Amino acid sequence: GESVGLHLPTLSVQEGDNSIINCAYSNSASDYFIWYKQESGKGPQFIIDIRSNMDKRQGQRVTVLLNKTVKHLSLQIAATQPGDSAVYFCAENINSGGSNYKLTFGKGTLLTVNP
Amino acid sequence: DTEVTQTPKHLVMGMTNKKSLKCEQHMGHRAMYWYKQKAKKPPELMFVYSYEKLSINESVPSRFSPECPNSSLLNLHLHALQPEDSALYLCASSQEQVYSNQPQHFGDGTRLSIL
């Protein structure tokens, strides 16, 4: 299950199950969102993105859902594998003034896949 | 392998030392970024360069000095750092900074320890 507390939120699933990682974003004006996967000792790796004019986008084994009404983003991973174990960050692209943008990351969720 | 290359991978330095972190990308991207990441936390933006000009400084202490010698290279010069500056320093790049719908691509970071 999922737990949120003083430490990094965690999600533990069995291999082969589907995983859902949730994220609440802060700025209703944000129009572009990205999910990153960060494995131990590595930098964040781009997984999938979505623009605010869409509510769903699919990739290979991954789906991102966007609910602008409640400012919520989710990442669904189908048939989760041990190699999916990592920290997952959502990020929103925020206008920082003029035509410049910067990424702001969510807290992250640690996904652990049990064989 | 990531297309953003950071060197060194690990760096240990004393508080009086001067060192530099280096980042290189050959994707033709015109925006480059420095982030700081503490353990179990999301990356935090430090600096943004757009077309080799500093466009964002997130109120970073002057003991961190960025430099963008050309469109492919980004340096971070370090001097008189404090123990709390120990962290993973990530470099990223994107095609442009001025558009919202472009993902940033990250290197694997430099793990910095201040003695």
XYZ file of C-alpha atoms in Angstrom, chain B residues 12-113:
102
model
C 35.354 15.229 -1.662
C 36.692 18.625 -0.718
C 37.591 20.679 2.319
C 35.884 23.907 3.195
C 38.833 25.987 1.971
C 39.243 24.229 -1.374
C 38.286 25.507 -4.820
C 36.901 22.983 -7.272
C 34.682 22.907 -10.353
C 31.892 20.640 -11.549
C 31.535 20.143 -15.289
C 28.582 19.314 -17.506
C 28.478 18.661 -21.241
C 25.701 17.966 -23.735
C 25.809 17.522 -27.507
C 22.089 17.520 -28.253
C 22.126 21.101 -29.523
C 20.132 22.247 -26.515
C 20.259 25.977 -25.752
C 19.107 25.861 -22.115
C 21.168 24.326 -19.311
C 20.419 23.974 -15.626
C 22.062 23.259 -12.275
C 20.083 21.541 -9.530
C 20.954 20.510 -5.974
C 19.448 17.330 -4.537
C 19.642 16.239 -0.898
C 18.959 12.634 0.090
C 15.298 11.579 -0.193
C 14.336 15.036 -1.516
C 13.418 16.334 -4.977
C 15.911 18.305 -7.071
C 15.948 22.048 -6.333
C 16.771 24.516 -9.090
C 19.887 26.643 -8.618
C 20.695 28.296 -11.963
C 19.397 28.443 -15.527
C 21.355 29.459 -18.605
C 19.552 30.277 -21.804
C 21.645 30.885 -24.919
C 24.750 31.046 -22.718
C 23.307 33.849 -20.580
C 22.287 33.455 -16.962
C 18.502 33.787 -16.857
C 17.642 32.479 -13.384
C 19.599 32.509 -10.117
C 17.470 31.059 -7.335
C 19.148 33.184 -4.635
C 22.077 30.791 -4.489
C 24.979 31.777 -2.157
C 27.954 33.351 -3.934
C 30.214 30.439 -2.946
C 28.557 28.739 -5.974
C 29.543 30.420 -9.234
C 28.122 29.138 -12.539
C 29.714 29.586 -15.926
C 28.568 28.718 -19.441
C 31.619 28.894 -21.757
C 29.627 27.760 -24.822
C 26.327 26.172 -25.735
C 27.545 22.651 -24.909
C 29.319 23.258 -21.609
C 28.220 24.309 -18.154
C 30.483 24.644 -15.127
C 29.815 25.194 -11.455
C 32.745 26.704 -9.559
C 32.866 25.952 -5.850
C 34.729 27.908 -3.187
C 34.566 27.978 0.617
C 31.680 25.522 0.788
C 29.980 24.480 4.013
C 29.198 20.937 5.217
C 25.498 21.532 4.479
C 26.426 21.946 0.808
C 27.085 18.198 0.620
C 24.565 16.874 -1.908
C 24.086 15.461 -5.390
C 24.527 18.220 -8.007
C 22.582 17.577 -11.178
C 22.957 19.196 -14.562
C 20.130 19.206 -17.091
C 19.479 20.582 -20.562
C 16.474 21.309 -22.752
C 15.985 22.616 -26.285
C 14.880 26.021 -25.088
C 13.834 27.629 -21.822
C 11.237 29.890 -23.364
C 8.709 27.234 -24.273
C 6.640 25.292 -21.818
C 6.404 21.912 -23.503
C 10.016 20.749 -23.571
C 11.377 18.174 -21.133
C 14.671 18.561 -19.381
C 17.214 15.770 -19.691
C 19.424 15.095 -16.699
C 22.927 13.827 -16.152
C 23.735 11.355 -13.381
C 25.130 14.063 -11.134
C 28.220 14.739 -9.059
C 28.078 13.444 -5.493
C 29.766 16.202 -3.457
C 30.987 15.755 0.126
